[in-house]
Short mmCIF file of C-alpha atoms and ligand atoms in Angstrom, two decimals:
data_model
loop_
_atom_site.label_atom_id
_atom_site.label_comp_id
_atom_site.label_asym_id
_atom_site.label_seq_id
_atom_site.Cartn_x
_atom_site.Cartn_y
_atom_site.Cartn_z
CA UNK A 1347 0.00 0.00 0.00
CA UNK A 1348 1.11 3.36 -0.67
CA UNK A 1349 2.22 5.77 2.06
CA UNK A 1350 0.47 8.84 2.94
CA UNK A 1351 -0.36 11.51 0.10
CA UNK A 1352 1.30 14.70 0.47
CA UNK A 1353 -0.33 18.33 0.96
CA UNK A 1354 0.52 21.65 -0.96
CA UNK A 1355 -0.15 24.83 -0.10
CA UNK A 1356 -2.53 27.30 -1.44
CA UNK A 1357 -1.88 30.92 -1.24
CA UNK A 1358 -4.17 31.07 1.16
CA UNK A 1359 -2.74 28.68 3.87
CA UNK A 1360 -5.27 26.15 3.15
CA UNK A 1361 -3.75 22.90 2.28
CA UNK A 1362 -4.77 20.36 -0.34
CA UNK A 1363 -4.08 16.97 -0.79
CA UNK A 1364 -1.38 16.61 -4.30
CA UNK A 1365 -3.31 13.09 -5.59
CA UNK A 1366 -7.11 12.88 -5.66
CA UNK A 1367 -9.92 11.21 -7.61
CA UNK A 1368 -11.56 12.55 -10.58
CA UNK A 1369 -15.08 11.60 -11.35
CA UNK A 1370 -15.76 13.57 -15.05
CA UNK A 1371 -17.61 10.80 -16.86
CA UNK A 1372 -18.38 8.75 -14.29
CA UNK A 1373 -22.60 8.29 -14.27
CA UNK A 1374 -24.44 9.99 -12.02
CA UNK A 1375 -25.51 6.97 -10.78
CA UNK A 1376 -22.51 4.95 -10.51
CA UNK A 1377 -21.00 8.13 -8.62
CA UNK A 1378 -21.46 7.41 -5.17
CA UNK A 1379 -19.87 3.85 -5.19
CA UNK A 1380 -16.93 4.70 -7.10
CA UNK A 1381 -15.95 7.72 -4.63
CA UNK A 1382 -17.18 5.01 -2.03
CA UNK A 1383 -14.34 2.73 -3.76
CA UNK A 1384 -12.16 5.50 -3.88
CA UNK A 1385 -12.24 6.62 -0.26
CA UNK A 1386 -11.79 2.72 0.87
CA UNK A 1387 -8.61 2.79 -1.46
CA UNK A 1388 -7.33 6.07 0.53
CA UNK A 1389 -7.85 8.70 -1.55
CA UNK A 1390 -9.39 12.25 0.07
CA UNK A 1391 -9.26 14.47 -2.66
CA UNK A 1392 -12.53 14.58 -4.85
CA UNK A 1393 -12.84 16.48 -7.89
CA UNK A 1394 -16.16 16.95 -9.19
CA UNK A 1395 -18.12 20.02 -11.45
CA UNK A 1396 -21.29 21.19 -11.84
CA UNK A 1397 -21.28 20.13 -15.43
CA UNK A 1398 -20.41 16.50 -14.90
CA UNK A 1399 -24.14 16.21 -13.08
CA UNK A 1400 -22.59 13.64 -10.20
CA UNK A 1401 -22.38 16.49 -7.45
CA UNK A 1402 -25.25 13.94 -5.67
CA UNK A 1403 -22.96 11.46 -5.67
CA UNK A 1404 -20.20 12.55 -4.10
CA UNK A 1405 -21.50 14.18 -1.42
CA UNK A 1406 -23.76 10.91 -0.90
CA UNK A 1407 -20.20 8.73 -0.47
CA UNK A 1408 -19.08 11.09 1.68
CA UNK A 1409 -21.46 10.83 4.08
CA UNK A 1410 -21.63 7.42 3.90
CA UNK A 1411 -18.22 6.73 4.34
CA UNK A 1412 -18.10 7.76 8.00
CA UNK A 1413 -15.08 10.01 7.59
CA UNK A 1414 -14.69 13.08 8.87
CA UNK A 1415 -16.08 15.78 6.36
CA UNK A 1416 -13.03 18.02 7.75
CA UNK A 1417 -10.60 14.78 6.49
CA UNK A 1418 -11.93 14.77 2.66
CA UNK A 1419 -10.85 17.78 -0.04
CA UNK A 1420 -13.87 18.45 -2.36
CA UNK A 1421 -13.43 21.05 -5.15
CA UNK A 1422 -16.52 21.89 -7.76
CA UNK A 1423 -16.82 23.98 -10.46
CA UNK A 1424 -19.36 26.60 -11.90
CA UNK A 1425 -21.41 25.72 -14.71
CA UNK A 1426 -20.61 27.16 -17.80
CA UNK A 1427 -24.08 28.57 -18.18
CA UNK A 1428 -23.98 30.75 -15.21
CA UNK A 1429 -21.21 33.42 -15.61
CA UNK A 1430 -23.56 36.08 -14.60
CA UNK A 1431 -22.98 37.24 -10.73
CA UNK A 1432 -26.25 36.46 -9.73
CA UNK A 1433 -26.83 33.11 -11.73
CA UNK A 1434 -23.03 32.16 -10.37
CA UNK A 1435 -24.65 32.67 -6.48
CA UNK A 1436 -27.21 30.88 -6.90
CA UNK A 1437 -24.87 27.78 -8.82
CA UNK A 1438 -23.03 27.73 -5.74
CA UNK A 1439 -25.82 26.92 -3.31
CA UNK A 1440 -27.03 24.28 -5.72
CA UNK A 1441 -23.72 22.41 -5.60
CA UNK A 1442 -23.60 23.02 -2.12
CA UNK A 1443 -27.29 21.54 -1.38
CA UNK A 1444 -26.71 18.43 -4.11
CA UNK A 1445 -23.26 17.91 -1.62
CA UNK A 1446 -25.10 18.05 1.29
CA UNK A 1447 -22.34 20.31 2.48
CA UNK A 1448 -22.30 23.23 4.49
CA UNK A 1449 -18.64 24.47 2.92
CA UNK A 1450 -17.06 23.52 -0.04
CA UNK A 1451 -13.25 23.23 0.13
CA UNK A 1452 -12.82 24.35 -3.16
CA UNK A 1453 -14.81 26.40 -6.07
CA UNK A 1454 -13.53 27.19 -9.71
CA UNK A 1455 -14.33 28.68 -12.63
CA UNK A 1456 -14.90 25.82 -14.97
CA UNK A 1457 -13.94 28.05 -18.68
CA UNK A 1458 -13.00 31.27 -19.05
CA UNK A 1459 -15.47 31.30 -22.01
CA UNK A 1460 -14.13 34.47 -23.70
CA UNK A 1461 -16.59 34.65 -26.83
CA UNK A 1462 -19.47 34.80 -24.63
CA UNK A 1463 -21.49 37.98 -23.48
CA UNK A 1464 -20.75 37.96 -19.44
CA UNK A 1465 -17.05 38.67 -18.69
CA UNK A 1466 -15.43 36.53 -16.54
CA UNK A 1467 -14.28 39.05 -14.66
CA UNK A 1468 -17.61 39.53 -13.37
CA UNK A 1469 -17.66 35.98 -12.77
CA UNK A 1470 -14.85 36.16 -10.69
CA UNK A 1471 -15.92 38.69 -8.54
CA UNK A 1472 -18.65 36.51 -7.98
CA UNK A 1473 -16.71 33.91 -6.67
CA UNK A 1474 -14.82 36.45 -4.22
CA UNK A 1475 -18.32 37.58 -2.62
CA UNK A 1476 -18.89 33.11 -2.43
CA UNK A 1477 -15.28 33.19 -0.75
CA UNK A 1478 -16.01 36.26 1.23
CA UNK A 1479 -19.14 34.27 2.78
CA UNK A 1480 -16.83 31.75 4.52
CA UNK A 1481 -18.62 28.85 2.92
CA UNK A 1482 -15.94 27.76 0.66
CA UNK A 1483 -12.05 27.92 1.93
CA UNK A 1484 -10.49 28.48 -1.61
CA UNK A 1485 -11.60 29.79 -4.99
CA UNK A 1486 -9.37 29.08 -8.35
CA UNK A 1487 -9.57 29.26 -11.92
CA UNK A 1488 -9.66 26.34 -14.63
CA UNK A 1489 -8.59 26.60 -18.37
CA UNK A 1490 -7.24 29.98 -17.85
CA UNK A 1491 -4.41 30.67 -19.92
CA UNK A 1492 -2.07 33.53 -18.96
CA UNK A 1493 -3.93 36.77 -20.37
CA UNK A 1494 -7.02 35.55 -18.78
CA UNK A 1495 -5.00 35.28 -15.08
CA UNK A 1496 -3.58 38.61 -16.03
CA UNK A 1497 -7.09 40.14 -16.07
CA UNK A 1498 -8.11 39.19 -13.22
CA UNK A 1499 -4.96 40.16 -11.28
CA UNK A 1500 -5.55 43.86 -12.68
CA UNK A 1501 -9.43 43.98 -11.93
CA UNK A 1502 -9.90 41.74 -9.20
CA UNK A 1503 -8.47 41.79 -5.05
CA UNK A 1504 -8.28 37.98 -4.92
CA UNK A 1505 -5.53 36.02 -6.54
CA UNK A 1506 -6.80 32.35 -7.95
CA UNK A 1507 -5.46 29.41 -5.50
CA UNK A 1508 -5.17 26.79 -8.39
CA UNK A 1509 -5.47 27.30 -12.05
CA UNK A 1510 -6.86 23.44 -12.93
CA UNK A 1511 -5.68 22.85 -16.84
CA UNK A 1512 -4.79 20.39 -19.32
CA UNK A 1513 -1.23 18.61 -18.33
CA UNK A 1514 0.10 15.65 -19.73
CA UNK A 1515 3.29 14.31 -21.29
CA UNK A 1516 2.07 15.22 -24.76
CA UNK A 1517 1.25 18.67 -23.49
CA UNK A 1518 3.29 19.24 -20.71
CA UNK A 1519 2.55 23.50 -20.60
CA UNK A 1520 5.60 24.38 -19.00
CA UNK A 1521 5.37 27.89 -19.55
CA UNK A 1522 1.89 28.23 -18.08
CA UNK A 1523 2.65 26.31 -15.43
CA UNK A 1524 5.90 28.92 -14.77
CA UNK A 1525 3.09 31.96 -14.83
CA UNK A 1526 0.80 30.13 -12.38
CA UNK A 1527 3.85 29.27 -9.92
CA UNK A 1528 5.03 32.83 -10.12
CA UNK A 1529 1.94 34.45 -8.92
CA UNK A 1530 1.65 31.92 -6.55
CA UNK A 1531 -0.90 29.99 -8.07
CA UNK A 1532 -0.96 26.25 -7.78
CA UNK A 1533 -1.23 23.68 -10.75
CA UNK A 1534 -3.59 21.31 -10.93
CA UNK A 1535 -3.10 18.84 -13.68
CA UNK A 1536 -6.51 17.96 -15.86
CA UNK A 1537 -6.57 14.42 -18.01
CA UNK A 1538 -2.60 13.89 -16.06
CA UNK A 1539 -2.70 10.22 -18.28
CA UNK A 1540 -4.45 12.19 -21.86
CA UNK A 1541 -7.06 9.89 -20.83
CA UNK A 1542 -4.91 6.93 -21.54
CA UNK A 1543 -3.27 8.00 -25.00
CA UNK A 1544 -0.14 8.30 -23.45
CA UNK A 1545 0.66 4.72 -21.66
CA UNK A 1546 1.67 3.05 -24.61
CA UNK A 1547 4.43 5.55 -25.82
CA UNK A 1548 7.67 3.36 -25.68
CA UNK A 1549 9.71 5.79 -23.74
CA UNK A 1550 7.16 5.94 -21.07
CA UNK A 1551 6.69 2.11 -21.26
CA UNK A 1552 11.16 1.85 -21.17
CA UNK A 1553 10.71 3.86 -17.75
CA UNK A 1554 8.09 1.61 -16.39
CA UNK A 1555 9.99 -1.71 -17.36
CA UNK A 1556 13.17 -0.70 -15.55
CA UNK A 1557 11.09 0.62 -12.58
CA UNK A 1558 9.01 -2.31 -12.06
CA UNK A 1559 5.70 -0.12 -12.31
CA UNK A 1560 3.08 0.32 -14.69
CA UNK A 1561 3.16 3.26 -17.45
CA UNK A 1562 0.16 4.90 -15.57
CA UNK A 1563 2.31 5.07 -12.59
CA UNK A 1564 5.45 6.78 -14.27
CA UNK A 1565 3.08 9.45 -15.87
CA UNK A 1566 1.39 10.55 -12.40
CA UNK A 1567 5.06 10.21 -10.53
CA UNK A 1568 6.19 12.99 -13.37
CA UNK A 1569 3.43 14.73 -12.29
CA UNK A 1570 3.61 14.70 -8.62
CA UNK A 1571 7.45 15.67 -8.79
CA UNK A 1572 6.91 18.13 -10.83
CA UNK A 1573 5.13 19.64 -8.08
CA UNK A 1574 1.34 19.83 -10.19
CA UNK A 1575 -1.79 18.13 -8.22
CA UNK A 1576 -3.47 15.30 -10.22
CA UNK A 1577 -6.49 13.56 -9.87
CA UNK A 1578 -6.88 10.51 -12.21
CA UNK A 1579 -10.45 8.96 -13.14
CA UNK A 1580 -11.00 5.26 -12.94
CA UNK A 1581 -13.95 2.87 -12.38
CA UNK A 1582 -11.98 0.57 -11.46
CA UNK A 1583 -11.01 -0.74 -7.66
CA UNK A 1584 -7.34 -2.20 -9.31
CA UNK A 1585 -6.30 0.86 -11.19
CA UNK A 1586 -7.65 3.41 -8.52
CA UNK A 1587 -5.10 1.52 -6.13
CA UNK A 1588 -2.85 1.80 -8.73
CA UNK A 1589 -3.31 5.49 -9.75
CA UNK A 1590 -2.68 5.59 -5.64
CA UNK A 1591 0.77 3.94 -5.60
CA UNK A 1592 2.90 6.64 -6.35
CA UNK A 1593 5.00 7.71 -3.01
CA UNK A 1594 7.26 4.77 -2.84
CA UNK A 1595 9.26 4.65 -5.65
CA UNK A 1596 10.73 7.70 -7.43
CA UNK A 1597 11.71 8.16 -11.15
CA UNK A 1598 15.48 8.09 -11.70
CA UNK A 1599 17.80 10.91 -13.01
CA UNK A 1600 16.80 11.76 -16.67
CA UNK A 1601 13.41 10.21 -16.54
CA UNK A 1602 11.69 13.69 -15.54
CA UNK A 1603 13.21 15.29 -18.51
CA UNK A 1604 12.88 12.07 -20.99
CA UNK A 1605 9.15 12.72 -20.13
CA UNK A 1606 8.40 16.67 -20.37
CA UNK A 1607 10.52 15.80 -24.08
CA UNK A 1608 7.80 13.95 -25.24
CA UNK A 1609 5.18 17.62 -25.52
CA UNK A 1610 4.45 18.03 -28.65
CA UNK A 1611 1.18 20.74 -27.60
CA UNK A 1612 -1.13 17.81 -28.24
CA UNK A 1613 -5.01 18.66 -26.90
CA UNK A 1614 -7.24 16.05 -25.42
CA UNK A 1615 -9.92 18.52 -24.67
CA UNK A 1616 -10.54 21.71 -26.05
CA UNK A 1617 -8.80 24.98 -26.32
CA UNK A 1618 -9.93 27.13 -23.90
CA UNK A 1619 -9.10 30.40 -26.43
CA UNK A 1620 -12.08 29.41 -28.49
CA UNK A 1621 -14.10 27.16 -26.44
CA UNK A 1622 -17.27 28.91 -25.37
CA UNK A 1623 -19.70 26.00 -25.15
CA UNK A 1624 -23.03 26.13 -22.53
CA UNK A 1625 -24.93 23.51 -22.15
CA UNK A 1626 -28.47 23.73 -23.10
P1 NAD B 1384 -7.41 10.78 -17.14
O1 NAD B 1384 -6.19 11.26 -17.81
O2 NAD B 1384 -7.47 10.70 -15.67
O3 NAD B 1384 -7.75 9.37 -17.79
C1 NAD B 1384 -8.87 8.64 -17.38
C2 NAD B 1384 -9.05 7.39 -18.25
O4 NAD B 1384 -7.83 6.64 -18.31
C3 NAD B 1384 -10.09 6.48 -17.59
O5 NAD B 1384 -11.27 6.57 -18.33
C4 NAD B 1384 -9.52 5.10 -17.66
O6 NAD B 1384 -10.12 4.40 -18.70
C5 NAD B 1384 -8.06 5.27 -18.01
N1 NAD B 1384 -7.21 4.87 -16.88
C6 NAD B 1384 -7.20 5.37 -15.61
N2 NAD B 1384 -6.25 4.80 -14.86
C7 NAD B 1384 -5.63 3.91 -15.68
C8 NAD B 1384 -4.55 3.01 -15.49
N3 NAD B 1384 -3.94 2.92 -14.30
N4 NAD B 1384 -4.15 2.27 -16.53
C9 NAD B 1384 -4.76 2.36 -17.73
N5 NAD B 1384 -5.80 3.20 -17.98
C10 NAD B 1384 -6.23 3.95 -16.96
O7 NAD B 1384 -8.60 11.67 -17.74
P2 NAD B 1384 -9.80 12.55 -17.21
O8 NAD B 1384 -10.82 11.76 -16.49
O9 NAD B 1384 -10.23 13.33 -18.40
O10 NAD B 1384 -9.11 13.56 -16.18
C11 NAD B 1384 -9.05 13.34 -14.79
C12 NAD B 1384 -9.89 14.32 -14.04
O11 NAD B 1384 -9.53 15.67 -14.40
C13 NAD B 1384 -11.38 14.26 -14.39
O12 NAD B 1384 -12.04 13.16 -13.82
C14 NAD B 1384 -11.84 15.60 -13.88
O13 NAD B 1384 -11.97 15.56 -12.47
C15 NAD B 1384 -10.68 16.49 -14.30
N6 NAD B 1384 -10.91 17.17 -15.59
C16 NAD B 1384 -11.10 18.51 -15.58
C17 NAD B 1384 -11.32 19.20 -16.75
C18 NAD B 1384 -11.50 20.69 -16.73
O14 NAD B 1384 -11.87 21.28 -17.75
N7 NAD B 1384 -11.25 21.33 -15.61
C19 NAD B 1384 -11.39 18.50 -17.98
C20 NAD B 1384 -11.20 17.13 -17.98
C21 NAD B 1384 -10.95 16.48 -16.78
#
């Protein structure tokens, strides 16, 4: 069994755990037993969104599980069709009622959605009166590239915690992730295995043979030493155990590098410059 995940961080003091448990995709209704699953296997670190429709779920495993609320890490995010200030307050409670939470450790903006006719700036300033309420210890940003970040730095009193985006080895965005770390704003690491398009690369599958660990494994140990938090999505009991395994072994000198030399800016999702969809 693995040993204990570590904590970063956040600008604001608050710490969050650096592995957790993603559940986009995962069926509403097949929610609460996989985050069930995933809290047995250790994880306590849940990353969930508005938009994926499961917020029910997780906040039902939760309280099933018996654990401490205080001992799990739950971030959401806003849905993309309430930018507006007053439609983002009201988005808030709902995820906080279908959580069956009183805080929220967590809240992001999902897209910056820059074609669209509400500013995100406004948006933001939302989420600073949601932050200002005490009912959620940390507020953050997701696909925000750097002139979106910038914005909001100029406009706004409250510097993002996390900035959640796209990492992988095929698109390993080290010069975003140099702007976030500079203004103090923590990574966190969306799709960290490209949704499985990168575990059967050879170099990544060289590193895993001389390791004695699975290509999966290699992938989220880049991650993790490069300092980003990653939460990996599985249904599976095996592979959530082994998505878990990562604190004791470490890559070896060259590996880190051999890995961040595989980018070649390749997109699982889309690109948050031009992406502006709401769902109907
Ligand atoms: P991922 O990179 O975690 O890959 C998940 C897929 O890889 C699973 O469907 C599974 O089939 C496979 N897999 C998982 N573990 C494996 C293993 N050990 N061996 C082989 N295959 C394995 O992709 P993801 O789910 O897109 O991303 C993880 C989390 O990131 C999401 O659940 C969500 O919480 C978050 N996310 C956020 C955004 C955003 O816009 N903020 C977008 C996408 C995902």
């Amino acid at each position: 069994m693995a040993s204990a995940v570590p904590s970063i961080d956040l600008n604001n003091g608050v710490q969050i755990p650096q592995l957790g448990f993603g559940v986009y995709q995962v069926p509403p209704e097949k929610t609460a037993d996989a985050v069930a699953t995933a809290l047995e296997v250790g994880y306590r670190h849940i990353d969930t969104a508005e938009m994926y429709g499961n917020e029910k779920g997780v906040g039902e495993a939760v309280a099933r599980s018996g654990i401490d609320r205080g001992e799990i890490f739950v971030t959401s995010k806003l849905n993309n069709g309430y930018h507006r200030r007053d439609d983002a307050l009201r988005a808030f409670d709902t995820t906080l009622a279908d959580l069956g939470f009183d805080y929220l450790d967590l809240f992001l903006i999902h897209w910056p959605l820059p074609g669209i006719d509400v500013d995100y700036v406004e948006t933001w300033k939302a989420l600073e009166e949601v932050y200002a309420s005490g009912r959620v210890k940390a507020i953050g940003v997701s696909n925000f590239q750097a002139h979106h970040l910038r914005r909001l730095f100029e406009e706004t009193e409250i510097k993002p915690a996390v900035n959640q985006i796209e990492v992988h080895p095929f698109l390993a965005q080290d010069e975003l992730r140099a702007f976030n770390a500079e203004h103090e704003i923590v990574t966190e690491a969306w799709s960290p295995i490209a949704q499985g398009k990168v575990l059967d690369d050879p170099a990544i599958v060289a590193i895993a043979e001389r390791l004695g660990r699975t290509p999966a494994q290699i992938v989220l140990r880049w991650h993790i030493e490069r300092g980003d938090v990653v939460f990996p999505k599985s249904s599976s009991r095996e592979r959530m155990a082994e998505n878990f395994a990562l604190f004791d072994f470490e890559l070896e000198t060259g590996d880190l590098a051999t890995l961040t030399g595989l980018d070649r800016g390749e997109r699982t999702g889309p690109d948050p410059d031009t992406f502006n969809y709401i769902p109907g």
